Amino acid sequence: VTKWERGFPRVVNVQGSDHHSTVTRVRAGLQALDAGIPAGYPDYVLHKMVTVMRGGEEVKISKRAGSYVTLRDLIDEAGRDAVRFFLASRKADSEFVFDIDLARSQSEENPVYYVQYAHARVESVLRQAGISRDDAVATLRDADLSPLASDYERALLRRLADFPDEIALAARELAPHQITFYLKDLAQEFHSYYNAERFLVDDARVRQARLALIVATGQVLRNGLGILGIVAPNEM
C-alpha cells in the first residue's frame, strides 16, 4: 500500500514458486482496502529453487537443519559479476543449477567470462590502434561503413541492431535472461569476427569502418552489462 501511495504505479514482487498461493491473497487484500489500487497489483515473478554444485557434486541444504547456501556465500566463492550473470541468465520458471566451478573458470564455457572477454578484446584493439575510446567515438562517428560487407560483419551489424528491441522485450516480459542471452550471442558474433579478420589494415576506409564496428560493439556490451550491474573490463 505504501508503495502505491508513494507513487509507484508498478511493483514487482520476486518470490519462490512455493509461495504462489500468496499472489491471490495479497491482491485480494489490497482490493479489500478500497484504496484505489488497480486489480492485479503488484506483479509477481516466481522463481524455482537453485541447485548449487561444487566439485561435481550437489551442495546439500536443509531448511530444517538450518543448512543452506546464502547469496553472500556464492559471491565470496564465485564473484559478484558471475553470480549476477548466472542468476539472471535463467527463466524464472525453469530449474537452475549454479555450478561454482564453472562460474570461477576463465574459459569460453563460462558465459560471463566469455562476454567480458569480448569487451576486453575491443579495448585491446583500440589500444593497438593508439586511440582512446572517447577519441574513437568522436573520430569514427561519421565513418563510411560501406566496406563492411563480409558475412561476419553483416551478422554483427544485425545483432547490434537488435539491442533496443531485446531490452524492450526484457522489460515488458520481466525477463532479464533475454539480456544475458543477447549478450552471449553478441559476444559469439564478435569473437568469430575477431578470429577471422584483421582490423588494423592498411586500407584506411576499411580500417575506419572496422574500428567503428567494434567501437559500437564495445558500447553495446557495456550497456548490456551495465543494465545487469556487471563490470565491463578493459583487459583480462
PDB file of C-alpha atoms in Angstrom:
ATOM      1  CA  VAL A   1       0.000   0.000   0.000  1.00  0.00           C
ATOM      2  CA  THR A   2       2.746   2.450   0.934  1.00  0.00           C
ATOM      3  CA  LYS A   3       4.477   1.868  -2.398  1.00  0.00           C
ATOM      4  CA  TRP A   4       1.278   2.747  -4.244  1.00  0.00           C
ATOM      5  CA  GLU A   5       0.817   5.823  -2.060  1.00  0.00           C
ATOM      6  CA  ARG A   6       4.449   6.831  -2.720  1.00  0.00           C
ATOM      7  CA  GLY A   7       3.761   6.928  -6.456  1.00  0.00           C
ATOM      8  CA  PHE A   8       4.941   3.576  -7.753  1.00  0.00           C
ATOM      9  CA  PRO A   9       2.389   2.533 -10.418  1.00  0.00           C
ATOM     10  CA  ARG A  10       4.147  -0.785 -10.925  1.00  0.00           C
ATOM     11  CA  VAL A  11       5.640  -3.034  -8.273  1.00  0.00           C
ATOM     12  CA  VAL A  12       7.228  -6.438  -8.850  1.00  0.00           C
ATOM     13  CA  ASN A  13       7.429  -8.977  -6.033  1.00  0.00           C
ATOM     14  CA  VAL A  14      10.057 -11.682  -6.542  1.00  0.00           C
ATOM     15  CA  GLN A  15       9.417 -14.848  -4.560  1.00  0.00           C
ATOM     16  CA  GLY A  16       9.999 -18.570  -4.642  1.00  0.00           C
ATOM     17  CA  SER A  17       7.475 -20.674  -6.538  1.00  0.00           C
ATOM     18  CA  ASP A  18       6.448 -22.337  -3.256  1.00  0.00           C
ATOM     19  CA  HIS A  19       4.766 -19.033  -2.348  1.00  0.00           C
ATOM     20  CA  HIS A  20       2.470 -18.983  -5.368  1.00  0.00           C
ATOM     21  CA  SER A  21      -0.645 -19.049  -3.173  1.00  0.00           C
ATOM     22  CA  THR A  22       0.229 -15.637  -1.714  1.00  0.00           C
ATOM     23  CA  VAL A  23      -0.334 -13.909  -5.056  1.00  0.00           C
ATOM     24  CA  THR A  24      -4.114 -14.171  -4.938  1.00  0.00           C
ATOM     25  CA  ARG A  25      -4.325 -13.413  -1.209  1.00  0.00           C
ATOM     26  CA  VAL A  26      -2.177 -10.287  -1.366  1.00  0.00           C
ATOM     27  CA  ARG A  27      -4.021  -8.892  -4.372  1.00  0.00           C
ATOM     28  CA  ALA A  28      -7.399  -9.637  -2.794  1.00  0.00           C
ATOM     29  CA  GLY A  29      -6.314  -7.960   0.421  1.00  0.00           C
ATOM     30  CA  LEU A  30      -5.251  -4.822  -1.423  1.00  0.00           C
ATOM     31  CA  GLN A  31      -8.573  -4.678  -3.245  1.00  0.00           C
ATOM     32  CA  ALA A  32     -10.434  -5.075   0.063  1.00  0.00           C
ATOM     33  CA  LEU A  33      -8.755  -1.941   1.382  1.00  0.00           C
ATOM     34  CA  ASP A  34     -10.595   0.100  -1.276  1.00  0.00           C
ATOM     35  CA  ALA A  35      -7.539   2.356  -1.621  1.00  0.00           C
ATOM     36  CA  GLY A  36      -7.797   2.870  -5.372  1.00  0.00           C
ATOM     37  CA  ILE A  37      -5.145   0.243  -6.121  1.00  0.00           C
ATOM     38  CA  PRO A  38      -5.757  -1.380  -9.540  1.00  0.00           C
ATOM     39  CA  ALA A  39      -6.589  -5.056  -9.807  1.00  0.00           C
ATOM     40  CA  GLY A  40      -3.569  -7.220 -10.494  1.00  0.00           C
ATOM     41  CA  TYR A  41      -1.272  -5.047  -8.371  1.00  0.00           C
ATOM     42  CA  PRO A  42       1.503  -5.955  -7.656  1.00  0.00           C
ATOM     43  CA  ASP A  43       3.133  -8.036 -10.390  1.00  0.00           C
ATOM     44  CA  TYR A  44       4.862 -11.249  -9.373  1.00  0.00           C
ATOM     45  CA  VAL A  45       7.857 -13.197 -10.632  1.00  0.00           C
ATOM     46  CA  LEU A  46       8.017 -16.658  -9.079  1.00  0.00           C
ATOM     47  CA  HIS A  47      11.384 -18.417  -9.178  1.00  0.00           C
ATOM     48  CA  LYS A  48      12.121 -22.081  -8.816  1.00  0.00           C
ATOM     49  CA  MET A  49      14.814 -23.272  -6.440  1.00  0.00           C
ATOM     50  CA  VAL A  50      18.511 -23.093  -7.334  1.00  0.00           C
ATOM     51  CA  THR A  51      20.698 -26.190  -7.087  1.00  0.00           C
ATOM     52  CA  VAL A  52      24.311 -25.384  -6.154  1.00  0.00           C
ATOM     53  CA  MET A  53      27.095 -27.646  -7.435  1.00  0.00           C
ATOM     54  CA  ARG A  54      30.704 -27.735  -6.290  1.00  0.00           C
ATOM     55  CA  GLY A  55      33.338 -30.235  -7.414  1.00  0.00           C
ATOM     56  CA  GLY A  56      30.771 -32.081  -9.497  1.00  0.00           C
ATOM     57  CA  GLU A  57      28.521 -32.730  -6.501  1.00  0.00           C
ATOM     58  CA  GLU A  58      25.363 -31.044  -5.279  1.00  0.00           C
ATOM     59  CA  VAL A  59      25.780 -28.902  -2.168  1.00  0.00           C
ATOM     60  CA  LYS A  60      23.198 -30.364   0.196  1.00  0.00           C
ATOM     61  CA  ILE A  61      20.952 -27.938   2.022  1.00  0.00           C
ATOM     62  CA  SER A  62      18.314 -28.450   4.672  1.00  0.00           C
ATOM     63  CA  LYS A  63      15.925 -25.799   5.949  1.00  0.00           C
ATOM     64  CA  ARG A  64      15.085 -27.955   8.940  1.00  0.00           C
ATOM     65  CA  ALA A  65      18.735 -28.318   9.927  1.00  0.00           C
ATOM     66  CA  GLY A  66      19.493 -24.689   9.113  1.00  0.00           C
ATOM     67  CA  SER A  67      21.936 -25.706   6.394  1.00  0.00           C
ATOM     68  CA  TYR A  68      21.778 -23.518   3.308  1.00  0.00           C
ATOM     69  CA  VAL A  69      23.848 -21.539   0.830  1.00  0.00           C
ATOM     70  CA  THR A  70      23.427 -17.771   1.017  1.00  0.00           C
ATOM     71  CA  LEU A  71      23.900 -15.295  -1.790  1.00  0.00           C
ATOM     72  CA  ARG A  72      26.913 -13.964   0.100  1.00  0.00           C
ATOM     73  CA  ASP A  73      28.412 -17.464   0.056  1.00  0.00           C
ATOM     74  CA  LEU A  74      28.081 -17.590  -3.732  1.00  0.00           C
ATOM     75  CA  ILE A  75      29.565 -14.101  -4.151  1.00  0.00           C
ATOM     76  CA  ASP A  76      32.505 -14.972  -1.897  1.00  0.00           C
ATOM     77  CA  GLU A  77      33.226 -18.116  -3.915  1.00  0.00           C
ATOM     78  CA  ALA A  78      32.448 -17.072  -7.487  1.00  0.00           C
ATOM     79  CA  GLY A  79      32.492 -13.261  -7.500  1.00  0.00           C
ATOM     80  CA  ARG A  80      29.753 -10.684  -7.811  1.00  0.00           C
ATOM     81  CA  ASP A  81      29.766 -10.488 -11.628  1.00  0.00           C
ATOM     82  CA  ALA A  82      29.438 -14.243 -12.103  1.00  0.00           C
ATOM     83  CA  VAL A  83      26.617 -14.514  -9.565  1.00  0.00           C
ATOM     84  CA  ARG A  84      24.662 -11.669 -11.155  1.00  0.00           C
ATOM     85  CA  PHE A  85      25.067 -13.052 -14.665  1.00  0.00           C
ATOM     86  CA  PHE A  86      24.346 -16.683 -13.759  1.00  0.00           C
ATOM     87  CA  LEU A  87      21.226 -15.913 -11.741  1.00  0.00           C
ATOM     88  CA  ALA A  88      19.906 -13.502 -14.370  1.00  0.00           C
ATOM     89  CA  SER A  89      20.527 -15.981 -17.168  1.00  0.00           C
ATOM     90  CA  ARG A  90      17.689 -18.371 -16.394  1.00  0.00           C
ATOM     91  CA  LYS A  91      13.959 -18.135 -16.887  1.00  0.00           C
ATOM     92  CA  ALA A  92      12.180 -17.716 -13.583  1.00  0.00           C
ATOM     93  CA  ASP A  93      10.063 -20.841 -14.079  1.00  0.00           C
ATOM     94  CA  SER A  94      12.967 -23.122 -15.042  1.00  0.00           C
ATOM     95  CA  GLU A  95      15.149 -25.321 -12.887  1.00  0.00           C
ATOM     96  CA  PHE A  96      18.638 -23.899 -12.470  1.00  0.00           C
ATOM     97  CA  VAL A  97      21.988 -25.347 -11.483  1.00  0.00           C
ATOM     98  CA  PHE A  98      24.618 -22.911 -10.211  1.00  0.00           C
ATOM     99  CA  ASP A  99      27.975 -24.563 -10.858  1.00  0.00           C
ATOM    100  CA  ILE A 100      30.508 -22.768  -8.667  1.00  0.00           C
ATOM    101  CA  ASP A 101      33.465 -24.287 -10.520  1.00  0.00           C
ATOM    102  CA  LEU A 102      32.123 -23.096 -13.882  1.00  0.00           C
ATOM    103  CA  ALA A 103      31.404 -19.622 -12.508  1.00  0.00           C
ATOM    104  CA  ARG A 104      35.017 -19.341 -11.338  1.00  0.00           C
ATOM    105  CA  SER A 105      36.587 -20.667 -14.533  1.00  0.00           C
ATOM    106  CA  GLN A 106      38.284 -18.460 -17.099  1.00  0.00           C
ATOM    107  CA  SER A 107      37.123 -20.267 -20.218  1.00  0.00           C
ATOM    108  CA  GLU A 108      34.650 -19.946 -23.058  1.00  0.00           C
ATOM    109  CA  GLU A 109      32.319 -22.288 -21.180  1.00  0.00           C
ATOM    110  CA  ASN A 110      31.829 -19.592 -18.532  1.00  0.00           C
ATOM    111  CA  PRO A 111      29.274 -17.216 -20.115  1.00  0.00           C
ATOM    112  CA  VAL A 112      30.106 -14.121 -18.068  1.00  0.00           C
ATOM    113  CA  TYR A 113      33.829 -14.546 -18.745  1.00  0.00           C
ATOM    114  CA  TYR A 114      33.035 -15.051 -22.452  1.00  0.00           C
ATOM    115  CA  VAL A 115      31.059 -11.791 -22.622  1.00  0.00           C
ATOM    116  CA  GLN A 116      33.526  -9.773 -20.557  1.00  0.00           C
ATOM    117  CA  TYR A 117      36.409 -11.097 -22.647  1.00  0.00           C
ATOM    118  CA  ALA A 118      34.696  -9.785 -25.792  1.00  0.00           C
ATOM    119  CA  HIS A 119      34.710  -6.289 -24.291  1.00  0.00           C
ATOM    120  CA  ALA A 120      38.342  -6.642 -23.223  1.00  0.00           C
ATOM    121  CA  ARG A 121      39.232  -7.589 -26.800  1.00  0.00           C
ATOM    122  CA  VAL A 122      37.532  -4.457 -28.114  1.00  0.00           C
ATOM    123  CA  GLU A 123      39.594  -2.335 -25.738  1.00  0.00           C
ATOM    124  CA  SER A 124      42.756  -4.212 -26.750  1.00  0.00           C
ATOM    125  CA  VAL A 125      42.207  -3.346 -30.415  1.00  0.00           C
ATOM    126  CA  LEU A 126      41.754   0.330 -29.543  1.00  0.00           C
ATOM    127  CA  ARG A 127      44.996   0.301 -27.567  1.00  0.00           C
ATOM    128  CA  GLN A 128      46.787  -1.278 -30.538  1.00  0.00           C
ATOM    129  CA  ALA A 129      45.298   1.425 -32.754  1.00  0.00           C
ATOM    130  CA  GLY A 130      46.667   4.046 -30.370  1.00  0.00           C
ATOM    131  CA  ILE A 131      43.323   5.763 -29.750  1.00  0.00           C
ATOM    132  CA  SER A 132      41.208   6.179 -26.652  1.00  0.00           C
ATOM    133  CA  ARG A 133      37.572   5.147 -26.523  1.00  0.00           C
ATOM    134  CA  ASP A 134      36.387   8.775 -26.406  1.00  0.00           C
ATOM    135  CA  ASP A 135      38.587   9.740 -29.354  1.00  0.00           C
ATOM    136  CA  ALA A 136      37.374   6.718 -31.300  1.00  0.00           C
ATOM    137  CA  VAL A 137      33.732   7.658 -30.784  1.00  0.00           C
ATOM    138  CA  ALA A 138      34.403  11.209 -31.939  1.00  0.00           C
ATOM    139  CA  THR A 139      36.557  10.372 -34.962  1.00  0.00           C
ATOM    140  CA  LEU A 140      34.588   7.341 -36.173  1.00  0.00           C
ATOM    141  CA  ARG A 141      31.081   8.742 -35.771  1.00  0.00           C
ATOM    142  CA  ASP A 142      30.811   9.552 -39.483  1.00  0.00           C
ATOM    143  CA  ALA A 143      32.938   6.697 -40.805  1.00  0.00           C
ATOM    144  CA  ASP A 144      31.946   5.199 -44.149  1.00  0.00           C
ATOM    145  CA  LEU A 145      30.513   1.754 -43.292  1.00  0.00           C
ATOM    146  CA  SER A 146      30.120   0.530 -46.859  1.00  0.00           C
ATOM    147  CA  PRO A 147      33.295  -1.621 -46.651  1.00  0.00           C
ATOM    148  CA  LEU A 148      31.557  -3.794 -44.022  1.00  0.00           C
ATOM    149  CA  ALA A 149      30.418  -6.471 -46.431  1.00  0.00           C
ATOM    150  CA  SER A 150      31.656  -9.798 -45.048  1.00  0.00           C
ATOM    151  CA  ASP A 151      29.317 -12.363 -43.502  1.00  0.00           C
ATOM    152  CA  TYR A 152      30.900 -11.752 -40.093  1.00  0.00           C
ATOM    153  CA  GLU A 153      30.346  -8.015 -40.335  1.00  0.00           C
ATOM    154  CA  ARG A 154      26.750  -8.301 -41.530  1.00  0.00           C
ATOM    155  CA  ALA A 155      25.933 -10.755 -38.731  1.00  0.00           C
ATOM    156  CA  LEU A 156      27.448  -8.431 -36.145  1.00  0.00           C
ATOM    157  CA  LEU A 157      25.614  -5.401 -37.544  1.00  0.00           C
ATOM    158  CA  ARG A 158      22.292  -7.249 -37.406  1.00  0.00           C
ATOM    159  CA  ARG A 159      22.942  -8.336 -33.837  1.00  0.00           C
ATOM    160  CA  LEU A 160      23.762  -4.778 -32.752  1.00  0.00           C
ATOM    161  CA  ALA A 161      20.573  -3.505 -34.355  1.00  0.00           C
ATOM    162  CA  ASP A 162      18.547  -5.957 -32.246  1.00  0.00           C
ATOM    163  CA  PHE A 163      19.680  -4.466 -28.935  1.00  0.00           C
ATOM    164  CA  PRO A 164      16.881  -1.893 -28.349  1.00  0.00           C
ATOM    165  CA  ASP A 165      14.182  -4.479 -29.077  1.00  0.00           C
ATOM    166  CA  GLU A 166      15.824  -7.014 -26.775  1.00  0.00           C
ATOM    167  CA  ILE A 167      15.898  -4.507 -23.918  1.00  0.00           C
ATOM    168  CA  ALA A 168      12.257  -3.572 -24.505  1.00  0.00           C
ATOM    169  CA  LEU A 169      11.244  -7.241 -24.549  1.00  0.00           C
ATOM    170  CA  ALA A 170      13.131  -7.981 -21.333  1.00  0.00           C
ATOM    171  CA  ALA A 171      11.419  -5.070 -19.581  1.00  0.00           C
ATOM    172  CA  ARG A 172       7.988  -5.918 -20.921  1.00  0.00           C
ATOM    173  CA  GLU A 173       8.190  -9.611 -20.039  1.00  0.00           C
ATOM    174  CA  LEU A 174      10.070  -9.132 -16.716  1.00  0.00           C
ATOM    175  CA  ALA A 175      12.676 -11.395 -18.267  1.00  0.00           C
ATOM    176  CA  PRO A 176      16.286 -10.289 -17.610  1.00  0.00           C
ATOM    177  CA  HIS A 177      17.500 -13.578 -19.096  1.00  0.00           C
ATOM    178  CA  GLN A 178      16.749 -12.047 -22.504  1.00  0.00           C
ATOM    179  CA  ILE A 179      19.638  -9.645 -21.941  1.00  0.00           C
ATOM    180  CA  THR A 180      22.090 -12.372 -20.929  1.00  0.00           C
ATOM    181  CA  PHE A 181      21.099 -14.485 -23.934  1.00  0.00           C
ATOM    182  CA  TYR A 182      21.565 -11.480 -26.208  1.00  0.00           C
ATOM    183  CA  LEU A 183      24.978 -10.621 -24.756  1.00  0.00           C
ATOM    184  CA  LYS A 184      26.198 -14.199 -25.199  1.00  0.00           C
ATOM    185  CA  ASP A 185      25.062 -14.157 -28.830  1.00  0.00           C
ATOM    186  CA  LEU A 186      26.698 -10.770 -29.417  1.00  0.00           C
ATOM    187  CA  ALA A 187      29.950 -11.966 -27.837  1.00  0.00           C
ATOM    188  CA  GLN A 188      29.896 -15.064 -30.039  1.00  0.00           C
ATOM    189  CA  GLU A 189      29.430 -12.934 -33.169  1.00  0.00           C
ATOM    190  CA  PHE A 190      32.282 -10.656 -32.123  1.00  0.00           C
ATOM    191  CA  HIS A 191      34.707 -13.437 -31.183  1.00  0.00           C
ATOM    192  CA  SER A 192      34.073 -15.084 -34.563  1.00  0.00           C
ATOM    193  CA  TYR A 193      34.758 -11.770 -36.306  1.00  0.00           C
ATOM    194  CA  TYR A 194      37.875 -11.134 -34.204  1.00  0.00           C
ATOM    195  CA  ASN A 195      39.297 -14.553 -35.081  1.00  0.00           C
ATOM    196  CA  ALA A 196      38.520 -14.236 -38.790  1.00  0.00           C
ATOM    197  CA  GLU A 197      39.570 -10.689 -39.704  1.00  0.00           C
ATOM    198  CA  ARG A 198      42.291  -8.113 -39.105  1.00  0.00           C
ATOM    199  CA  PHE A 199      41.078  -4.701 -38.014  1.00  0.00           C
ATOM    200  CA  LEU A 200      44.185  -2.540 -38.323  1.00  0.00           C
ATOM    201  CA  VAL A 201      44.673  -2.977 -42.068  1.00  0.00           C
ATOM    202  CA  ASP A 202      46.489  -0.616 -44.438  1.00  0.00           C
ATOM    203  CA  ASP A 203      43.344   0.396 -46.345  1.00  0.00           C
ATOM    204  CA  ALA A 204      42.175   3.485 -44.420  1.00  0.00           C
ATOM    205  CA  ARG A 205      38.470   3.129 -45.369  1.00  0.00           C
ATOM    206  CA  VAL A 206      38.320  -0.496 -44.290  1.00  0.00           C
ATOM    207  CA  ARG A 207      40.286   0.241 -41.136  1.00  0.00           C
ATOM    208  CA  GLN A 208      37.955   3.076 -40.122  1.00  0.00           C
ATOM    209  CA  ALA A 209      34.827   1.051 -40.869  1.00  0.00           C
ATOM    210  CA  ARG A 210      36.024  -1.946 -38.867  1.00  0.00           C
ATOM    211  CA  LEU A 211      37.092   0.202 -35.956  1.00  0.00           C
ATOM    212  CA  ALA A 212      33.690   1.900 -35.966  1.00  0.00           C
ATOM    213  CA  LEU A 213      32.007  -1.508 -35.852  1.00  0.00           C
ATOM    214  CA  ILE A 214      33.994  -2.769 -32.904  1.00  0.00           C
ATOM    215  CA  VAL A 215      33.588   0.528 -31.021  1.00  0.00           C
ATOM    216  CA  ALA A 216      29.822   0.132 -31.427  1.00  0.00           C
ATOM    217  CA  THR A 217      30.102  -3.474 -30.253  1.00  0.00           C
ATOM    218  CA  GLY A 218      32.014  -2.408 -27.164  1.00  0.00           C
ATOM    219  CA  GLN A 219      29.388   0.228 -26.377  1.00  0.00           C
ATOM    220  CA  VAL A 220      26.533  -2.268 -26.599  1.00  0.00           C
ATOM    221  CA  LEU A 221      28.432  -4.782 -24.466  1.00  0.00           C
ATOM    222  CA  ARG A 222      28.994  -2.086 -21.819  1.00  0.00           C
ATOM    223  CA  ASN A 223      25.363  -1.031 -21.942  1.00  0.00           C
ATOM    224  CA  GLY A 224      24.069  -4.567 -21.586  1.00  0.00           C
ATOM    225  CA  LEU A 225      26.460  -5.489 -18.794  1.00  0.00           C
ATOM    226  CA  GLY A 226      25.720  -2.171 -17.088  1.00  0.00           C
ATOM    227  CA  ILE A 227      21.996  -2.947 -17.009  1.00  0.00           C
ATOM    228  CA  LEU A 228      22.834  -6.183 -15.192  1.00  0.00           C
ATOM    229  CA  GLY A 229      25.209  -4.393 -12.815  1.00  0.00           C
ATOM    230  CA  ILE A 230      28.236  -6.239 -14.182  1.00  0.00           C
ATOM    231  CA  VAL A 231      31.680  -4.780 -14.873  1.00  0.00           C
ATOM    232  CA  ALA A 232      32.902  -4.419 -18.466  1.00  0.00           C
ATOM    233  CA  PRO A 233      36.676  -4.897 -18.016  1.00  0.00           C
ATOM    234  CA  ASN A 234      39.237  -3.162 -20.222  1.00  0.00           C
ATOM    235  CA  GLU A 235      41.634  -6.091 -20.031  1.00  0.00           C
ATOM    236  CA  MET A 236      41.627  -9.665 -18.790  1.00  0.00           C
TER     237      MET A 236
END
